[in-house]
Amino acid sequence: MKVDKIFDSFIENNLFKNKNILQANYTPEDIPHRDAQIEQVANVLAPVLRGERTSNLFIYGKTGTGKTLSVQYVRNKLFGRLEKMDNGVNLKIEYINCKLKKVADTEYRILAELISKLGGSVPATGLPTDQVYSRFIDLIEQEKQLIIIILDEIDQAMQKIPDSFLYNLTRLNSELVNSQIGIIGISNDLTFLDSIDPRVRSSLGEEEIVFPPYNAIQLQEILKKRSEDAFLKGVLQDGVIAKCSALAAREHGDARRALDLLRIAGELAERRGQKKIKIEHIDEANEKIEKDKIIDIVETEPKQFKLVLLAIINLTERRKLEKIFTGDVYDYYNGLCKKAKIEILTQRRVSDIIAEFDMLGLINARVVSKGRYGRTRQIKLAIPSRLLEKVKGILTEALVL
DNA sequence: CGAGATTCATGTGAAGTATACCTTTAGGCTTAA
DNA sequence: AAGCCTAAAGGTATACTTCACATGAATCTCGTA
């Protein structure tokens, strides 16, 4: 039986001791090279142990530099300590990732998400925002408690969220009687605080911590440590870890990426029934990660976005090396819409959609002035050519429906 | 020949609109006493 | 009379449109050397 064979080889060829250790959300017992930052975080959060409000904290650092991890770590420690002390401090720490589309990328949705995490519920739409605020306050005020809100990747959502949101949040404390809240903002963009209202800045940035990227050597150490517990002995070929860290170091020292690489390489080797993880597997894993990421983005994009993307792809193929501008894309997009009998969006909107693709990294677009011939975006596709067919498949399939 | 003025094609901000959805309220109907 | 359902009224968020103005370098214009 084929299925049995698959199962058999799965059990026999297990390379992993504990795969979770390589998963992104795993919080290890110690975190190398982040001692200073963790200390700082702990310093800021320590007052909760006496039931006092914490300063608001702002954390900067590129993806995969251990920001979330460190905060999570301190959080766990705090809870552990509180339990031991048993002094009646009621602490809640809620983590919200503002990047998640359709979940927490607007003021309303972040609040709604927060409320539902705290055990309340609000409808997805229809409520006036200030009423959502008051529901939120009611909910918190029900009992005496300290609440720490972690807003991860707020820079991603900040174009959609008015400055006033953070301001309101920081000011909420003055209206609260029973409870106090503290905010931890996490941002990938180092210039983020510069771009917001000075009043918000001063209240939000009471404390600031910067997480520098890991270098290749540090990455290696991290990987080594984790892989010892994650894999069985001797399944890693020499040089695999070095390769992983080198690849990830190239990507601004992204430890998460490095761990993903290792894990997926392991899965690939395992699935093939191989006994060792080799360097080729890393390369393959690298491709797979990139591929999955892009495919995932493309698949979850709304219909109109898909059309625009398809227009860009087709134009790129047709034009070869010629440059593509917004106007060209719009014309082509128009044709596609007519063919697919889908309503046509305005150029204004398409312009915004193109800008969003740029943000997502599916294309590179920059505004150029062509002098006498106007100003436009110069668009270049950023999807690797080996994925194009697959992406096109997804797009065209979606258009038929 | 060079400094300004012009120009184009679109970027970009603000305000308005359509849609989908929410709460509240008031009536109308049912039910049970 | 109490309880429940429904529809209407009043309101919002979101995605999109409409309107209007902003941009910035290639090109044009025209005075000057």
XYZ file of C-alpha atoms (C1' of nucleotides) in Angstrom:
467
model
C 0.000 0.000 0.000
C 1.396 3.338 -1.027
C 0.019 5.235 1.895
C 1.515 2.782 4.327
C 4.846 3.215 2.670
C 4.639 6.938 3.094
C 3.788 6.531 6.734
C 6.540 3.995 7.244
C 9.214 6.100 5.735
C 7.915 9.023 7.695
C 8.374 7.223 10.949
C 11.652 5.575 10.116
C 13.287 8.548 8.597
C 12.559 11.038 11.215
C 15.290 13.616 11.212
C 13.697 15.849 13.772
C 13.813 15.447 17.468
C 11.516 18.376 18.011
C 10.491 20.413 15.055
C 8.700 23.044 17.096
C 12.007 24.455 18.161
C 12.559 25.722 14.657
C 9.099 27.174 14.378
C 8.863 30.948 14.404
C 6.672 31.184 17.460
C 8.844 29.039 19.665
C 10.321 30.865 22.632
C 13.587 29.274 23.692
C 14.929 29.305 27.236
C 17.696 31.668 26.404
C 18.149 34.077 23.605
C 21.727 34.638 22.525
C 23.050 38.113 21.764
C 19.976 39.890 22.997
C 20.850 40.198 26.648
C 21.102 43.960 26.641
C 17.775 44.413 24.896
C 15.987 41.937 27.080
C 17.315 43.685 30.142
C 15.966 46.948 28.876
C 12.581 45.486 28.153
C 12.531 43.944 31.598
C 13.454 47.246 33.128
C 10.597 48.991 31.479
C 8.069 46.329 32.314
C 9.186 45.605 35.855
C 6.788 48.074 37.514
C 3.875 45.775 36.786
C 5.162 43.511 39.514
C 4.130 46.166 41.985
C 0.918 46.735 40.141
C 2.074 49.984 38.619
C 1.657 51.181 35.114
C 4.576 50.745 32.767
C 6.067 53.386 30.568
C 5.153 53.063 26.974
C 7.846 51.391 25.011
C 8.913 51.579 21.448
C 11.026 48.948 19.815
C 12.805 49.176 16.499
C 14.523 46.551 14.471
C 14.382 44.732 11.174
C 12.394 41.548 10.830
C 13.905 38.545 12.504
C 16.074 40.444 14.931
C 14.335 38.962 17.908
C 12.036 41.818 18.855
C 8.889 39.816 19.246
C 10.804 36.962 20.739
C 12.420 39.106 23.422
C 9.173 40.729 24.386
C 7.486 37.351 24.519
C 10.286 36.061 26.684
C 9.986 38.876 29.195
C 6.266 38.417 29.150
C 6.557 34.784 30.105
C 9.001 35.606 32.864
C 6.681 38.251 34.185
C 3.762 35.903 34.348
C 5.914 33.296 36.028
C 7.005 35.783 38.622
C 3.547 37.110 39.266
C 2.237 33.646 39.836
C 4.893 33.001 42.426
C 4.350 36.266 44.183
C 0.623 35.878 44.133
C 0.084 39.482 45.158
C -3.172 39.934 43.389
C -1.839 41.870 40.436
C -4.063 41.176 37.510
C -1.952 41.463 34.389
C -2.890 40.944 30.802
C -0.550 41.214 27.883
C -2.100 41.136 24.470
C -0.171 40.781 21.278
C -1.524 42.175 18.049
C 0.111 42.029 14.697
C -1.012 45.077 12.782
C 0.216 43.778 9.496
C -2.401 41.091 9.113
C -4.715 42.190 6.386
C -8.380 42.181 7.228
C -7.630 41.510 10.866
C -5.829 44.384 12.397
C -4.851 46.916 9.810
C -7.169 49.765 10.688
C -7.987 51.630 13.837
C -11.365 49.975 14.088
C -10.083 46.497 13.445
C -7.243 46.759 15.902
C -9.639 47.805 18.609
C -12.053 45.062 17.642
C -9.277 42.523 17.726
C -8.134 43.777 21.087
C -11.602 43.528 22.490
C -12.102 40.018 21.261
C -8.768 38.972 22.746
C -9.875 40.362 26.053
C -13.004 38.295 25.897
C -15.484 40.754 24.509
C -16.869 40.952 21.044
C -17.731 43.599 18.543
C -19.188 43.343 15.072
C -16.843 43.585 12.130
C -18.387 46.788 10.946
C -21.157 49.223 11.585
C -20.247 50.557 14.975
C -19.125 54.112 15.469
C -15.492 54.127 16.436
C -16.003 56.074 19.616
C -18.498 53.489 20.707
C -15.914 50.826 20.136
C -13.637 52.841 22.363
C -16.194 53.007 25.094
C -16.862 49.307 24.829
C -13.198 48.772 25.145
C -13.040 50.949 28.215
C -16.059 49.243 29.759
C -14.447 45.911 29.192
C -11.200 46.900 30.818
C -12.876 48.649 33.680
C -14.817 45.623 34.722
C -12.027 44.612 36.991
C -8.853 46.064 38.349
C -6.080 45.110 36.024
C -2.994 46.113 34.153
C -3.022 45.709 30.461
C -0.073 45.803 28.144
C -0.805 46.024 24.480
C 1.836 44.906 22.055
C 1.356 46.368 18.629
C 3.658 44.545 16.282
C 4.650 46.074 12.981
C 2.593 49.192 13.439
C 4.549 50.960 10.774
C 2.845 48.678 8.265
C -0.582 49.856 9.227
C 0.187 53.455 9.938
C -0.811 54.767 6.531
C -4.302 53.551 7.185
C -4.482 54.477 10.816
C -4.816 58.087 11.789
C -2.196 59.480 14.140
C -4.945 60.046 16.611
C -5.264 56.339 17.270
C -2.033 56.001 19.146
C -2.662 59.299 20.809
C -6.071 58.181 21.993
C -4.654 54.972 23.235
C -1.976 56.662 25.251
C -4.442 59.107 26.660
C -6.909 56.433 27.613
C -5.164 56.022 30.937
C -6.503 59.300 32.215
C -10.023 58.021 31.754
C -9.427 54.718 33.404
C -10.097 54.285 37.071
C -9.605 50.624 37.800
C -7.112 49.741 35.188
C -4.057 51.056 33.455
C -2.693 50.245 30.074
C 0.780 50.313 28.666
C 1.690 50.157 25.031
C 4.576 48.442 23.385
C 4.987 49.425 19.782
C 7.171 47.366 17.536
C 8.338 48.735 14.243
C 10.560 47.515 11.458
C 11.089 50.989 10.213
C 13.664 52.995 12.078
C 12.290 56.274 10.865
C 8.795 55.484 11.981
C 8.563 57.735 14.994
C 9.839 60.664 12.971
C 6.819 60.473 10.770
C 4.194 60.874 13.428
C 2.773 63.672 15.467
C 5.216 65.018 18.074
C 2.611 64.763 20.805
C 2.136 61.088 20.103
C 5.823 60.712 19.807
C 6.530 61.996 23.248
C 3.879 59.890 24.929
C 4.535 56.725 22.986
C 8.270 56.868 22.894
C 8.817 57.142 26.609
C 11.336 54.389 26.232
C 13.013 53.241 23.079
C 15.024 50.185 22.297
C 16.814 49.348 19.088
C 17.461 45.785 18.005
C 20.453 45.589 15.704
C 20.520 42.858 13.059
C 22.423 39.682 13.769
C 25.618 39.104 11.879
C 26.477 35.821 10.231
C 28.452 34.541 13.189
C 25.699 35.255 15.658
C 23.215 33.614 13.360
C 25.387 30.556 13.263
C 25.427 30.356 17.019
C 21.696 30.682 17.202
C 21.173 28.013 14.604
C 23.632 25.691 16.227
C 21.955 25.992 19.565
C 18.508 25.398 18.253
C 19.443 22.652 15.874
C 20.992 20.634 18.680
C 17.589 20.174 20.220
C 15.581 20.239 17.069
C 17.374 17.584 15.041
C 18.582 14.141 15.838
C 22.316 13.755 16.134
C 24.358 13.784 12.994
C 21.698 14.550 10.444
C 23.171 17.900 9.563
C 25.890 17.810 6.994
C 28.882 20.039 7.615
C 28.437 23.517 6.304
C 24.681 23.456 6.349
C 24.414 25.818 9.239
C 27.052 28.109 7.793
C 25.146 28.208 4.559
C 21.876 29.013 6.286
C 23.318 31.849 8.259
C 25.116 33.223 5.256
C 21.897 33.329 3.282
C 19.991 34.924 6.118
C 22.736 37.397 6.917
C 22.478 38.603 3.378
C 18.846 39.359 4.129
C 19.660 41.923 6.804
C 20.388 39.313 9.471
C 16.962 37.784 9.633
C 17.039 34.984 12.175
C 13.521 33.886 11.464
C 14.460 33.369 7.871
C 17.458 31.317 8.890
C 15.355 29.079 11.098
C 12.744 28.644 8.416
C 15.441 27.661 5.983
C 16.748 25.025 8.304
C 13.343 23.642 9.107
C 12.159 23.467 5.544
C 15.423 21.949 4.383
C 14.857 19.315 7.024
C 11.329 18.687 5.881
C 12.459 18.354 2.297
C 15.157 15.855 3.167
C 12.777 13.951 5.358
C 10.110 13.722 2.724
C 12.605 12.280 0.280
C 13.655 9.703 2.814
C 17.184 11.012 2.976
C 19.221 10.545 6.079
C 21.107 13.798 6.025
C 20.340 17.387 5.400
C 22.626 18.596 2.700
C 23.540 21.976 1.373
C 21.420 21.471 -1.721
C 18.422 21.210 0.517
C 19.094 24.658 1.845
C 19.084 26.148 -1.612
C 15.918 24.339 -2.374
C 14.358 25.501 0.852
C 15.350 29.029 0.021
C 13.482 28.811 -3.236
C 10.511 27.190 -1.631
C 10.184 29.892 1.004
C 10.277 32.589 -1.582
C 7.843 30.748 -3.749
C 5.371 30.070 -0.966
C 5.500 33.652 0.128
C 4.741 35.023 -3.297
C 2.116 32.447 -4.117
C 0.443 33.126 -0.820
C 0.360 36.858 -1.381
C -0.970 36.485 -4.890
C -3.638 34.008 -3.926
C -5.095 36.120 -1.165
C -5.228 39.269 -3.214
C -8.697 40.570 -4.155
C -9.983 40.188 -7.688
C -9.210 43.644 -8.960
C -5.700 43.436 -7.591
C -5.225 40.192 -9.457
C -6.310 41.793 -12.673
C -3.866 44.626 -12.277
C -1.084 42.195 -11.476
C -1.918 40.103 -14.471
C -1.800 43.190 -16.618
C 1.653 43.982 -15.307
C 2.887 40.441 -15.897
C 1.556 40.235 -19.409
C 2.963 43.590 -20.297
C 6.334 42.632 -18.914
C 6.388 39.545 -21.076
C 5.287 41.378 -24.149
C 7.532 44.363 -23.749
C 10.618 42.409 -22.813
C 13.072 45.126 -21.869
C 10.953 48.140 -22.560
C 9.896 50.104 -19.559
C 6.343 49.946 -18.313
C 4.386 52.892 -16.977
C 1.145 53.319 -15.111
C -0.692 54.389 -18.234
C 0.284 51.224 -20.098
C -0.819 49.064 -17.232
C -4.100 50.876 -16.994
C -4.837 50.477 -20.695
C -4.055 46.803 -20.616
C -6.014 46.378 -17.440
C -8.939 48.041 -19.131
C -8.823 45.507 -21.910
C -8.675 42.650 -19.445
C -11.677 43.956 -17.578
C -13.719 44.165 -20.716
C -12.750 40.676 -21.734
C -13.532 39.252 -18.318
C -16.660 41.395 -17.986
C -15.524 42.890 -14.731
C -16.186 46.452 -13.777
C -13.324 48.823 -14.411
C -11.728 50.791 -11.632
C -10.526 54.321 -12.083
C -6.952 55.111 -12.792
C -6.758 56.778 -9.423
C -7.524 53.505 -7.733
C -5.254 51.469 -9.963
C -2.487 53.851 -9.072
C -3.023 53.030 -5.424
C -3.135 49.327 -6.182
C 0.175 49.550 -7.967
C 1.596 51.366 -4.984
C 0.411 48.535 -2.764
C 2.074 45.929 -4.950
C 5.231 47.892 -4.533
C 4.827 47.713 -0.774
C 4.271 43.987 -0.969
C 7.406 43.565 -2.993
C 5.686 41.999 -5.979
C 6.913 44.811 -8.156
C 9.418 47.594 -7.981
C 7.834 50.873 -8.849
C 9.295 54.294 -8.578
C 7.980 57.632 -9.577
C 9.951 59.134 -12.407
C 9.525 62.316 -14.287
C 9.842 61.995 -18.011
C 10.102 65.704 -18.406
C 8.045 66.922 -21.271
C 6.275 63.583 -21.296
C 4.888 63.797 -17.833
C 5.367 61.967 -14.609
C 4.541 58.392 -13.884
C 5.588 55.251 -12.130
C 8.154 53.071 -13.750
C 7.165 49.530 -13.010
C 9.333 46.463 -12.889
C 8.104 43.032 -11.977
C 9.881 41.555 -8.973
C 8.551 38.016 -9.226
C 11.274 35.549 -10.187
C 10.707 34.283 -13.693
C 10.518 30.648 -12.655
C 7.377 31.469 -10.705
C 5.715 33.472 -13.408
C 3.848 30.615 -15.023
C 2.460 29.430 -11.743
C 1.438 32.918 -10.702
C -0.177 33.519 -14.044
C -2.074 30.299 -13.627
C -3.475 31.416 -10.323
C -4.424 34.779 -11.703
C -6.164 33.610 -14.826
C -7.981 30.900 -12.935
C -9.309 33.467 -10.534
C -10.607 35.596 -13.352
C -12.791 32.950 -14.841
C -14.699 32.593 -11.610
C 23.296 79.996 -25.397
C 20.998 79.853 -21.109
C 17.369 81.250 -17.773
C 12.598 80.855 -17.168
C 8.182 79.411 -18.659
C 5.505 75.545 -20.425
C 3.841 71.112 -20.701
C 2.565 66.490 -20.156
C 0.950 62.235 -17.730
C 0.164 61.028 -13.751
C 0.980 61.369 -8.552
C -1.626 62.599 -4.586
C -4.854 64.607 -1.210
C -9.583 65.538 0.097
C -14.152 64.907 -0.143
C -18.046 62.411 -1.784
C -20.678 57.876 -2.842
C -22.231 53.019 -2.701
C -22.458 48.996 -0.144
C -22.761 46.115 3.589
C -23.527 45.908 8.096
C -24.666 47.379 13.132
C -27.828 49.145 16.960
C -31.979 51.027 18.497
C -36.737 51.716 18.357
C -41.387 51.097 17.437
C -44.939 48.643 15.830
C -47.353 44.277 15.034
C -48.093 39.732 15.997
C -48.228 35.691 19.035
C -48.735 33.583 23.342
C -50.366 32.474 27.819
C -52.870 33.651 31.622
C -49.652 42.076 29.452
C -45.431 40.071 28.215
C -42.475 38.319 24.767
C -40.757 37.943 20.280
C -40.061 39.201 15.506
C -39.571 42.543 11.809
C -38.805 46.659 9.486
C -37.401 51.237 9.486
C -34.347 54.814 10.985
C -30.021 56.441 11.957
C -25.331 55.560 11.907
C -20.405 53.583 10.538
C -16.253 51.420 7.953
C -14.478 50.363 3.794
C -13.528 50.380 -1.045
C -13.959 53.071 -4.552
C -14.904 57.474 -7.374
C -14.644 62.398 -8.392
C -12.518 66.623 -8.274
C -8.702 69.429 -8.055
C -4.254 70.545 -7.422
C 0.845 69.201 -7.218
C 5.113 67.539 -9.552
C 9.436 67.837 -11.951
C 12.396 67.393 -15.773
C 12.375 67.539 -21.022
C 11.259 70.962 -24.161
C 10.132 75.481 -25.737
C 10.663 80.611 -25.779
C 12.940 84.517 -26.019
C 16.226 87.925 -24.486
C 21.036 88.532 -24.634
C 25.902 87.975 -25.775
